[in-house]
Amino acid sequence: MKSTLAVLALALASSIHAQPVTTQKLIIVGNGEAVGSVVATTSGDHVTVDYAVSNNGRGPRHHEALVLNDRALPVAWSVKGTSLMGGAVDEDFHWADGHAQWKSQAEQGESTAAAPALYVLNDTSPWAYGVYARALLKAPKQSLGTWPSGNMKLEKLQSTDLTANGHTLHADVYAITGIDTKPLYVFLDSKQRLVGTVDGQGTAVLDGYEGAAKQVADVVASLEDQRLRSLGAKLAHNYDRPVRIKNVHVFDPATGKVGPLQTVITFDHHITYVGNDPDKLPPTEDQVVFDGQGGVLVPGLHDMHSHATSDSGLNYIAAGVTSARDMGNVNSFLQTLRARIDAGELIGPRIVPNGFLEGRSPYSAHTGFITDSVEDAVRDVDWYADRGYFQIKIYNSMNPDWVPAIAAEAHRRGMRVTGHVPAFDTPDRVIHDGYDEIAHINQLALGWVLKPGEDTRTPLRLTALARLASLDLNAPNVRATIDLMVARHIVLDPTMSIVERLLVSRAGETPEPEAAVIDHMPISYSRYRKRTFVPAPTPELTAQYNGAVQKSLDILKLLHDKGIRLMPGTDDTNGFSVHRELELYVKAGIPPAEVLRMATLGPEEYFGRADRLGTIERGKLADFFLVAQDPTANISAIRAPRLVMKDGTVFFPSEIYGAIGVKPFAEPPPQEQLVAKPSVH
């Protein structure tokens, strides 16, 4: 492989001298501001690409080199650099003489084929989406097999004119499907150049057309709306008759007990019956009846640290997550998304919004509001309060001296305050300044191990967790903070699952957090999870990271034993991470029934909605899910819901997963076919 790359480099160098050279630049825009760029230099069939993003103190940064054949298929492709959190990227693909070889963070492999397939990058850039689209345009039926596995398809959806700076650029909009749980949308101009796309890093748009970034994002959002509305109409089952679920046990989070076999009936969004004597209520022909087959009904789960996307609702509902707290988003997007979910246009959980406030710095997160003064920050608090936001979330670059004024205004307006511990601040100080809650276990624990002047606006806020391995939980500074949390009734939203994922990630391995789901997922998801997120995991550092995970679990157990409220959240966009979050609490030593209470009734008590949600009782809204096994005996039973009900609407996870390219985890319960009884005269 190394000799091949050397030949590739020499060939590229000679080609650049022999061929006309063209350069194309794309700007990455996040929340209205430039956060990165893609610069591609083409000479004949050789292309080099430089990709860099800096948003929230992190972002991928790598260099690509590729060679294309006459069918626009890459026959050589290398990527070198660093990924989102600073982990090393070293990916290579090569095809020649009927033999393909590849090596990425996820795996290495080879294949024999008379003609090359389309290689799917593990560490990708927006430029790759254009490569995929051009290759598919030349393919029969615009479909290609992909390496390492799978199949990719292209479909033209519409045309549009992008306008900026008095110039107009005509573009065709395509959807690429087959490699992820949702399509990739690409904009190609008349020369088949990539001129726009949207991914997790932001909106990429042709240099000079940054003013059209919102237009690109709006087109993609509209296309996603159409797709998701279509799925919603197909996957949401609404009945004008009572829905009866028989032969089920009911988990009661208030007592921590699973009851005897019962029948549960719902109608018009609400639970209308929960009874221990189902034979006295025989089903009638005007009911929809499901046989729970001895399974357990559990109140809907909550993700108390989400960042909603238009398609994340599908993943949440399929996993039994019927409510979520959004901890920071593009404000206009979140307001629209909530309205569409509440109206039944899109599938998704109930979303409780938090208002995101960030300070201005080179490391700012480009979401919510970025404030330049304490006066602006207070006005932003009022903007959120006027719109009914539950909390204010303060972020890394906020000036610590502004926190008291922000917290005071939030409290005056009836809101709570949560967030990261701003850079150069401490957990103890933010609590004294008005925090009611702290987001992320690392934001709490770093206060015990950071050195003066260290900057947590960078990935240090994660990598410095290695120091936890040797932390003494009886140290005076640790006990002082915990005592302060107890005295002030401070809540912690640990997001332990994302911390674990980052610290135990190792290239080419399936980490424990992903073992239960990875074989069910499309290629892009599964490969992305088999990688190293943290930089330079030497044997010594690996041992420290592993020790930090265990020490974080010890901290969770200590906090729980002290009576500090834990709010299970993930900092992710799918229910799989909620499941893992709860598994980790059990691994820390907290009994499963107590963990389930944290994820069901506890959040509703926190929101002040426990009179409507959080338990399965007559008169409450119908939010719950059915699993085959008892999760109080094995918490992992929650990973396989058979039926989910949210607000009285029935969903079958197997249908949702099938629609987004995920192998289902469980089959739906059988539905009885009732025959009308003869009339009695």
XYZ file of C-alpha atoms in Angstrom:
681
model
C 0.000 0.000 0.000
C 2.798 2.457 0.863
C 4.547 1.902 -2.476
C 1.252 2.403 -4.265
C 0.774 5.724 -2.513
C 4.286 6.809 -3.429
C 3.548 6.052 -7.092
C 0.269 7.946 -6.748
C 2.071 10.973 -5.350
C 4.629 10.972 -8.180
C 1.923 10.552 -10.779
C -0.014 13.435 -9.291
C 3.033 15.684 -9.280
C 3.803 14.976 -12.949
C 0.144 15.299 -13.902
C -0.131 18.745 -12.330
C 2.718 19.917 -14.562
C 1.197 18.315 -17.680
C -2.481 19.228 -17.295
C -4.397 22.483 -16.877
C -5.054 23.038 -13.192
C -8.434 24.188 -11.856
C -9.353 25.060 -8.300
C -12.793 25.033 -6.704
C -13.594 26.278 -3.221
C -16.611 25.644 -1.035
C -17.341 27.578 2.155
C -18.853 25.764 5.159
C -21.509 27.921 6.825
C -22.910 27.206 10.300
C -25.725 29.309 11.783
C -25.030 32.096 9.301
C -21.256 32.266 9.815
C -18.323 30.732 7.919
C -16.850 27.873 9.952
C -14.702 26.077 7.370
C -13.824 25.421 3.763
C -13.161 22.787 1.112
C -10.556 23.552 -1.555
C -10.193 21.081 -4.446
C -7.431 21.276 -7.071
C -7.967 19.233 -10.230
C -5.424 18.342 -12.895
C -6.725 15.825 -15.411
C -7.910 12.789 -13.492
C -6.050 13.749 -10.307
C -7.629 15.769 -7.498
C -6.316 17.043 -4.182
C -8.684 18.319 -1.508
C -8.043 20.343 1.641
C -10.888 20.327 4.147
C -11.006 22.182 7.457
C -13.746 23.084 9.916
C -13.481 24.973 13.211
C -16.748 25.130 15.121
C -17.126 24.908 18.887
C -13.371 24.470 19.255
C -13.289 21.343 17.143
C -13.718 20.066 13.614
C -12.231 17.757 10.993
C -9.096 18.813 9.171
C -7.677 16.616 6.443
C -6.055 16.373 3.039
C -7.339 14.078 0.282
C -5.744 12.845 -2.920
C -7.713 10.850 -5.469
C -7.437 9.520 -9.008
C -10.539 9.018 -11.180
C -11.073 6.694 -14.131
C -13.103 7.464 -17.260
C -16.340 6.511 -15.433
C -15.647 9.122 -12.734
C -14.972 6.315 -10.236
C -12.084 6.745 -7.784
C -9.385 4.140 -8.380
C -7.165 5.645 -5.679
C -8.199 7.761 -2.711
C -6.266 8.738 0.388
C -7.244 10.903 3.364
C -4.748 12.136 5.968
C -5.305 14.447 8.922
C -7.506 14.619 12.006
C -11.194 13.977 12.642
C -13.834 15.918 14.590
C -12.250 15.589 18.052
C -8.622 15.413 16.921
C -8.265 11.672 16.327
C -5.798 10.700 13.598
C -7.144 10.045 10.087
C -5.160 7.781 7.771
C -7.378 6.236 5.100
C -6.349 4.660 1.779
C -8.146 2.997 -1.107
C -6.628 1.591 -4.309
C -7.969 -0.444 -7.214
C -5.856 -1.869 -10.045
C -5.888 -4.958 -12.246
C -9.135 -6.253 -10.776
C -8.005 -6.010 -7.169
C -9.205 -3.466 -4.571
C -7.619 -2.745 -1.206
C -8.696 -0.306 1.473
C -7.700 0.733 4.972
C -9.589 3.129 7.215
C -10.137 3.738 10.899
C -13.001 1.240 10.750
C -11.317 -1.670 8.994
C -9.063 -2.899 6.252
C -10.182 -5.160 3.450
C -9.843 -6.206 -0.144
C -11.979 -7.438 -3.016
C -11.553 -8.868 -6.476
C -13.657 -7.327 -9.220
C -13.338 -6.928 -12.972
C -14.400 -3.292 -12.643
C -14.151 -0.958 -9.673
C -17.106 -0.319 -7.402
C -17.653 3.008 -5.687
C -15.570 3.274 -2.540
C -17.344 4.950 0.410
C -15.040 7.070 2.529
C -15.025 6.610 6.279
C -13.506 10.044 6.953
C -15.428 12.025 4.425
C -15.712 15.635 3.295
C -18.411 17.438 1.313
C -16.237 16.988 -1.767
C -16.809 13.238 -1.583
C -20.553 13.744 -2.077
C -19.855 15.343 -5.431
C -17.560 12.435 -6.346
C -20.352 9.978 -5.509
C -22.927 11.932 -7.527
C -20.796 12.229 -10.667
C -19.934 8.532 -10.598
C -23.596 7.615 -10.173
C -24.611 9.877 -13.068
C -22.431 7.752 -15.353
C -23.686 4.442 -13.960
C -26.501 2.324 -15.427
C -29.773 3.261 -13.723
C -27.690 5.656 -11.585
C -26.910 2.835 -9.153
C -23.593 1.339 -8.053
C -22.338 -1.310 -5.694
C -20.128 0.124 -2.983
C -17.056 -0.958 -1.090
C -16.746 -2.128 1.663
C -20.412 -3.193 1.161
C -23.824 -2.025 0.092
C -25.324 -0.161 -2.828
C -25.715 3.530 -3.598
C -28.403 5.183 -5.731
C -28.909 8.657 -7.171
C -32.208 10.385 -7.899
C -32.757 13.845 -9.348
C -35.375 15.671 -7.303
C -35.611 19.211 -8.664
C -33.737 22.203 -10.054
C -33.172 25.541 -8.390
C -31.379 28.855 -8.907
C -28.931 29.919 -6.207
C -28.624 33.699 -5.920
C -25.972 35.714 -4.091
C -24.100 38.981 -4.661
C -26.199 39.734 -7.738
C -25.237 36.454 -9.429
C -27.422 33.439 -10.168
C -26.253 29.851 -10.456
C -28.531 27.119 -11.803
C -28.253 23.808 -9.964
C -29.862 20.390 -10.106
C -30.624 18.820 -6.735
C -30.037 15.081 -6.234
C -30.569 12.613 -3.406
C -27.983 9.907 -2.711
C -29.368 6.934 -0.793
C -28.209 3.543 0.448
C -25.347 4.304 2.806
C -26.993 6.080 5.737
C -30.336 6.331 7.524
C -31.240 9.395 5.459
C -30.341 10.725 1.997
C -27.415 12.947 1.146
C -28.571 15.959 -0.875
C -26.170 17.433 -3.434
C -26.441 20.449 -5.729
C -24.604 20.157 -9.070
C -24.295 22.936 -11.646
C -24.376 22.493 -15.438
C -20.737 21.331 -15.369
C -21.597 18.758 -12.691
C -19.566 20.675 -10.139
C -20.638 20.350 -6.523
C -21.991 23.779 -5.559
C -23.975 22.970 -2.426
C -24.696 20.306 0.173
C -25.586 19.963 3.859
C -24.097 17.634 6.467
C -23.375 17.560 10.176
C -20.687 20.241 9.870
C -22.949 22.803 8.207
C -23.958 23.980 4.745
C -21.277 23.821 2.050
C -21.770 26.311 -0.777
C -19.638 27.487 -3.692
C -17.223 30.277 -2.774
C -18.846 33.611 -3.577
C -22.315 32.226 -2.978
C -22.193 32.168 0.820
C -25.294 34.329 0.750
C -27.131 31.374 -0.784
C -26.257 29.046 2.117
C -29.650 29.571 3.716
C -31.307 28.897 0.367
C -29.412 25.589 0.063
C -30.325 24.663 3.621
C -33.976 25.615 3.034
C -34.193 23.455 -0.104
C -32.719 20.496 1.774
C -35.069 21.111 4.693
C -38.047 21.205 2.330
C -37.027 17.951 0.657
C -36.516 16.321 4.053
C -39.933 17.566 5.122
C -41.501 15.926 2.099
C -39.709 12.650 2.788
C -40.441 12.655 6.499
C -44.083 13.654 6.059
C -44.499 10.776 3.646
C -42.928 8.416 6.168
C -45.073 9.871 8.918
C -48.255 9.193 6.992
C -47.162 5.616 6.420
C -45.657 4.786 9.821
C -48.014 6.503 12.270
C -51.076 4.380 13.044
C -54.005 6.396 14.349
C -57.255 4.681 15.222
C -60.741 6.094 15.763
C -61.444 3.199 18.135
C -60.016 2.265 21.513
C -56.672 0.452 21.399
C -56.490 -2.500 23.775
C -53.165 -4.102 24.747
C -53.751 -7.313 26.666
C -51.499 -9.800 28.453
C -48.982 -7.209 29.601
C -47.201 -6.363 32.808
C -46.968 -2.651 33.635
C -43.841 -1.065 35.070
C -44.654 1.594 37.680
C -41.686 3.959 38.147
C -43.208 5.387 41.318
C -42.829 2.033 43.105
C -40.154 0.446 40.922
C -42.339 -2.634 40.527
C -43.604 -4.615 37.539
C -47.223 -5.598 38.085
C -49.187 -8.753 37.251
C -50.720 -9.424 33.839
C -53.070 -6.602 32.960
C -54.959 -4.967 30.133
C -54.327 -1.366 29.090
C -56.798 0.536 26.911
C -56.226 3.919 25.243
C -58.499 6.267 23.320
C -58.223 9.831 22.012
C -54.609 10.358 23.186
C -55.270 9.145 26.732
C -55.083 5.992 28.809
C -58.642 5.004 29.676
C -58.140 1.708 31.531
C -55.446 -0.165 33.422
C -56.846 -3.261 35.077
C -55.892 -6.490 36.771
C -59.030 -8.386 35.734
C -59.078 -8.326 31.923
C -61.544 -11.216 31.514
C -64.345 -9.013 32.817
C -63.769 -6.682 29.866
C -63.942 -8.887 26.765
C -62.822 -7.174 23.555
C -65.462 -5.888 21.186
C -65.434 -5.384 17.441
C -64.983 -1.625 17.835
C -61.536 -2.050 19.440
C -58.038 -2.562 18.050
C -56.499 -5.376 20.099
C -52.817 -6.298 20.459
C -51.605 -9.305 22.409
C -48.617 -8.264 24.525
C -47.728 -11.953 25.030
C -46.577 -11.420 28.609
C -44.306 -8.492 27.835
C -43.817 -5.324 29.856
C -45.223 -1.860 29.175
C -42.836 0.933 30.212
C -43.651 4.671 30.280
C -41.939 6.583 27.475
C -38.215 7.213 27.877
C -36.637 10.686 27.843
C -33.436 12.026 26.332
C -32.637 14.947 28.584
C -29.779 16.164 26.388
C -30.687 16.067 22.719
C -29.997 18.286 19.730
C -32.951 17.532 17.478
C -32.689 17.126 13.736
C -35.539 16.747 11.297
C -35.039 12.974 11.118
C -33.927 12.223 14.682
C -37.556 11.759 15.716
C -37.789 8.511 13.769
C -34.854 7.048 15.686
C -36.187 8.253 19.011
C -39.723 6.927 18.614
C -38.492 3.546 17.345
C -36.408 3.261 20.532
C -39.277 4.113 22.899
C -38.085 7.685 23.522
C -41.252 9.773 23.527
C -39.894 12.994 25.098
C -36.654 14.922 24.709
C -35.109 18.118 26.000
C -33.314 20.029 23.251
C -30.172 21.537 24.739
C -29.320 23.935 21.924
C -30.264 24.329 18.300
C -30.822 26.793 15.494
C -33.694 28.718 17.023
C -35.879 29.115 13.944
C -35.431 25.459 13.005
C -36.366 24.169 16.450
C -39.517 26.276 16.662
C -40.688 25.007 13.294
C -39.780 21.404 14.067
C -41.694 21.399 17.353
C -44.787 22.812 15.672
C -44.690 20.155 12.961
C -44.250 17.311 15.440
C -47.043 18.642 17.650
C -49.325 18.916 14.606
C -48.589 15.304 13.649
C -46.875 16.268 10.388
C -43.568 14.722 11.456
C -42.747 11.791 13.706
C -40.861 12.736 16.824
C -40.841 13.006 20.608
C -42.303 15.837 22.655
C -39.533 18.450 22.689
C -38.865 20.709 25.670
C -36.596 23.550 24.420
C -33.619 25.093 26.176
C -32.268 28.441 25.009
C -28.617 28.302 23.948
C -26.353 31.232 24.885
C -22.717 31.390 23.768
C -20.071 34.086 24.116
C -18.083 35.432 21.197
C -14.631 33.880 20.731
C -12.627 32.042 18.047
C -14.041 28.843 19.583
C -17.721 29.796 19.636
C -20.365 27.188 18.938
C -22.457 28.524 16.072
C -25.934 27.794 17.298
C -28.575 29.620 19.343
C -27.383 33.155 20.175
C -23.755 34.317 20.288
C -23.578 37.318 22.601
C -21.101 40.206 22.550
C -22.121 41.848 25.824
C -23.941 41.100 29.044
C -26.749 43.398 27.907
C -27.193 41.331 24.727
C -27.176 38.152 26.787
C -29.951 39.420 29.062
C -32.041 40.449 26.034
C -31.513 36.967 24.594
C -32.764 35.448 27.833
C -35.945 37.483 27.439
C -36.312 36.323 23.820
C -36.286 32.721 24.994
C -38.581 33.441 27.936
C -41.145 35.117 25.670
C -41.305 31.909 23.651
C -41.770 29.596 26.593
C -38.329 27.989 26.758
C -37.796 25.831 29.835
C -34.173 26.735 30.623
C -31.206 28.778 29.529
C -28.101 26.812 28.581
C -24.791 28.674 28.912
C -21.834 27.505 26.841
C -18.033 27.387 26.787
C -17.096 30.859 25.544
C -19.446 32.824 27.797
C -17.698 35.437 29.951
C -17.870 34.048 33.512
C -18.555 37.548 34.852
C -21.819 37.675 32.885
C -23.267 34.496 34.389
C -24.861 36.122 37.487
C -26.839 38.615 35.379
C -27.942 35.922 32.936
C -29.022 33.607 35.732
C -30.842 36.371 37.588
C -32.859 37.313 34.506
C -33.642 33.685 33.725
C -34.885 33.121 37.265
C -36.897 36.351 37.154
C -38.593 35.047 34.019
C -39.345 31.673 35.598
C -36.614 29.689 33.840
C -33.869 27.484 35.216
C -30.193 27.726 34.239
C -27.928 24.927 33.041
C -24.928 24.533 30.802
C -21.236 23.933 30.457
C -18.848 25.481 32.928
C -17.457 28.405 30.874
C -13.750 28.350 30.102
C -11.585 29.503 33.035
C -14.582 29.190 35.391
C -15.286 26.460 37.964
C -18.315 24.322 38.871
C -18.397 25.829 42.361
C -18.472 29.366 41.009
C -21.228 28.754 38.436
C -23.368 27.189 41.165
C -22.848 30.257 43.362
C -23.574 32.450 40.314
C -26.973 30.876 39.710
C -26.738 27.527 37.899
C -29.503 25.064 38.793
C -27.967 22.230 36.789
C -24.699 21.231 35.126
C -24.554 19.604 31.698
C -22.116 16.707 31.155
C -20.183 14.761 33.746
C -16.922 16.005 32.234
C -17.932 19.636 32.823
C -18.365 18.798 36.499
C -15.332 16.546 36.961
C -12.860 18.752 35.091
C -13.209 21.250 37.906
C -11.289 18.787 40.057
C -8.389 18.073 37.666
C -7.772 21.112 35.452
C -4.770 23.342 35.945
C -5.175 27.145 36.138
C -5.378 28.717 32.695
C -6.261 25.548 30.775
C -8.767 26.255 28.017
C -11.873 24.046 27.866
C -13.136 25.692 24.686
C -10.959 23.128 22.906
C -11.179 19.293 22.872
C -9.216 19.456 26.134
C -12.643 19.420 27.811
C -12.763 15.751 26.809
C -9.167 14.580 26.570
C -8.277 15.962 30.020
C -10.676 13.384 31.420
C -7.731 10.969 31.296
C -6.649 12.629 34.545
C -9.744 11.294 36.308
C -8.199 7.829 36.450
C -6.103 8.860 39.447
C -8.663 11.193 41.067
C -9.358 10.623 44.768
C -13.113 10.980 45.277
C -12.476 11.737 48.942
C -10.290 14.721 48.084
C -11.427 17.946 49.795
C -12.168 19.783 46.516
C -14.319 16.900 45.287
C -16.288 16.677 48.512
C -16.715 20.456 48.678
C -18.357 20.559 45.244
C -20.614 17.610 45.977
C -21.665 19.100 49.306
C -22.469 22.351 47.504
C -24.564 20.461 44.932
C -26.501 18.758 47.715
C -27.084 22.018 49.565
C -28.226 23.887 46.422
C -30.207 20.931 44.943
C -28.079 21.019 41.790
C -29.017 18.580 39.035
C -26.530 16.776 36.762
C -27.193 15.796 33.155
C -24.257 13.350 32.799
C -24.307 12.352 29.083
C -22.159 9.449 30.208
C -22.781 7.557 26.968
C -21.072 10.142 24.759
C -18.139 10.443 27.177
C -17.718 6.665 27.130
C -17.944 6.539 23.345
C -15.222 9.136 22.934
C -12.851 7.641 25.487
C -13.119 3.943 24.546
C -13.180 4.429 20.765
C -10.401 2.487 19.036
C -9.819 2.288 15.303
C -10.907 -0.972 13.735
C -12.698 -2.222 16.840
C -16.370 -2.466 17.729
C -16.530 -0.636 21.065
C -18.776 -1.979 23.800
C -21.223 0.964 23.517
C -21.987 0.000 19.900
C -21.909 -3.789 20.104
C -25.680 -4.203 20.419
C -26.568 -2.103 17.370
C -23.687 -1.850 14.939
C -24.584 -4.903 12.845
C -28.084 -3.503 12.361
C -26.927 -0.206 10.871
C -26.126 1.104 7.355
C -22.499 1.243 6.316
C -21.824 4.922 7.079
C -23.118 4.630 10.645
C -21.368 1.359 11.415
C -18.009 2.472 10.006
C -18.150 5.847 11.724
C -18.587 4.166 15.101
C -15.521 1.934 14.627
C -12.930 4.670 14.872
C -10.745 6.604 17.282
C -12.225 9.931 18.305
C -9.553 10.992 20.784
C -6.011 11.795 19.627
C -2.946 9.592 20.181
C -4.377 6.677 22.193
C -1.028 5.227 23.324
C -1.147 2.168 25.623
C -0.566 4.412 28.640
C -3.224 6.899 27.562
C -5.638 4.096 26.692
C -5.307 2.760 30.232
C -5.976 6.252 31.582
C -9.055 6.693 29.374
C -10.408 3.326 30.500
C -9.740 4.300 34.091
C -11.508 7.622 33.508
C -14.626 5.825 32.310
C -14.704 3.702 35.458
C -14.039 6.736 37.684
C -16.895 8.585 35.949
C -19.188 5.681 36.801
C -17.963 5.853 40.403
C -18.829 9.561 40.432
C -22.344 8.817 39.145
C -22.921 6.292 41.912
C -21.579 8.698 44.528
C -23.842 11.502 43.324
C -26.866 9.198 43.241
C -26.155 7.981 46.774
C -25.969 11.618 47.901
C -29.462 12.232 46.564
C -28.378 14.391 43.605
C -30.850 14.161 40.728
C -29.406 12.636 37.542
C -31.088 13.454 34.230
C -30.277 10.808 31.577
C -29.159 12.562 28.408
C -26.980 11.625 25.463
C -25.786 14.666 23.454
C -26.809 12.556 20.472
C -29.760 12.155 18.104
C -30.922 8.574 18.542
C -32.515 6.306 21.100
C -29.673 3.786 21.000
C -27.602 6.225 23.018
C -30.436 6.620 25.546
C -30.402 2.850 25.998
C -26.649 2.909 26.549
C -26.899 5.815 28.980
C -29.247 3.790 31.160
C -27.096 0.661 30.883
C -24.144 2.681 32.175
C -26.068 3.869 35.228
C -26.829 0.237 36.038
C -23.184 -0.622 35.434
C -22.316 2.097 37.948
C -24.310 0.209 40.562
C -27.700 1.950 40.471
C -30.602 -0.568 40.473
C -32.415 -0.877 37.109
C -35.799 0.140 38.548
C -34.294 3.369 39.889
C -32.594 4.024 36.552
C -35.897 3.532 34.727
C -37.524 5.998 37.081
C -34.820 8.545 36.183
C -35.677 8.101 32.498
C -39.493 8.073 32.775
C -41.210 9.741 35.731
C -38.223 11.759 36.966
C -38.028 14.114 33.958
C -41.776 14.721 34.055
C -41.531 15.702 37.710
C -38.726 18.065 36.706
C -40.821 19.565 33.907
C -43.887 19.837 36.135
C -45.919 17.497 33.923
C -46.147 14.435 36.169
C -49.917 14.878 36.364
C -50.064 14.077 32.630
C -47.062 11.905 31.828
C -44.431 9.613 33.354
C -46.598 6.694 34.494
C -49.184 4.402 32.894
C -52.404 5.417 34.631
C -55.975 6.167 33.652
C -56.372 9.770 32.503
C -52.733 10.303 31.561
C -51.463 10.817 28.033
C -50.686 7.544 26.268
C -46.882 7.510 26.051
C -45.328 4.069 26.573
C -43.613 1.152 24.846
C -43.790 -2.639 24.919
C -40.788 -4.938 25.375
C -40.698 -8.714 25.608
C -38.569 -8.980 28.765
C -38.549 -7.327 32.184
C -36.140 -4.343 32.122
C -35.994 -4.228 35.925
C -34.233 -7.590 35.716
C -32.156 -6.732 32.643
C -32.015 -3.071 31.641
C -30.927 -4.019 28.119
C -34.448 -5.325 27.452
C -35.364 -1.729 26.545
C -33.294 -2.063 23.371
C -36.017 -4.017 21.562
C -39.406 -2.266 21.694
C -42.155 -4.152 19.853
C -44.718 -1.361 19.927
C -44.434 2.304 20.875
C -47.308 4.648 21.644
C -46.836 8.405 21.769
C -49.842 10.612 22.452
C -52.101 7.687 21.559
C -50.513 7.090 18.146
C -49.191 3.569 17.588
C -45.788 2.929 16.002
C -44.108 -0.352 15.178
C -40.313 0.040 15.492
C -39.723 -2.706 12.925
C -41.554 -0.572 10.334
C -39.609 2.567 11.207
C -36.262 0.811 11.119
C -37.095 -0.885 7.833
C -37.921 2.504 6.290
C -34.544 4.030 7.221
C -32.292 1.096 6.368
C -31.860 -0.372 9.856
C -32.290 -4.075 10.560
C -35.155 -4.343 13.109
C -34.544 -5.495 16.672
C -37.986 -7.018 17.381
C -41.230 -7.970 15.661
C -44.553 -6.238 16.410
C -47.041 -7.923 18.747
C -49.844 -9.827 17.024
C -53.034 -7.941 16.320
C -56.293 -9.812 16.868
C -58.950 -9.914 14.190
C -62.255 -9.380 15.968
C -65.560 -10.560 14.578
C -68.725 -8.606 15.269
C -71.035 -10.378 17.668
C -74.545 -11.275 16.471
C -77.306 -8.967 17.555
C -79.461 -10.063 20.496
C -83.236 -9.532 20.056
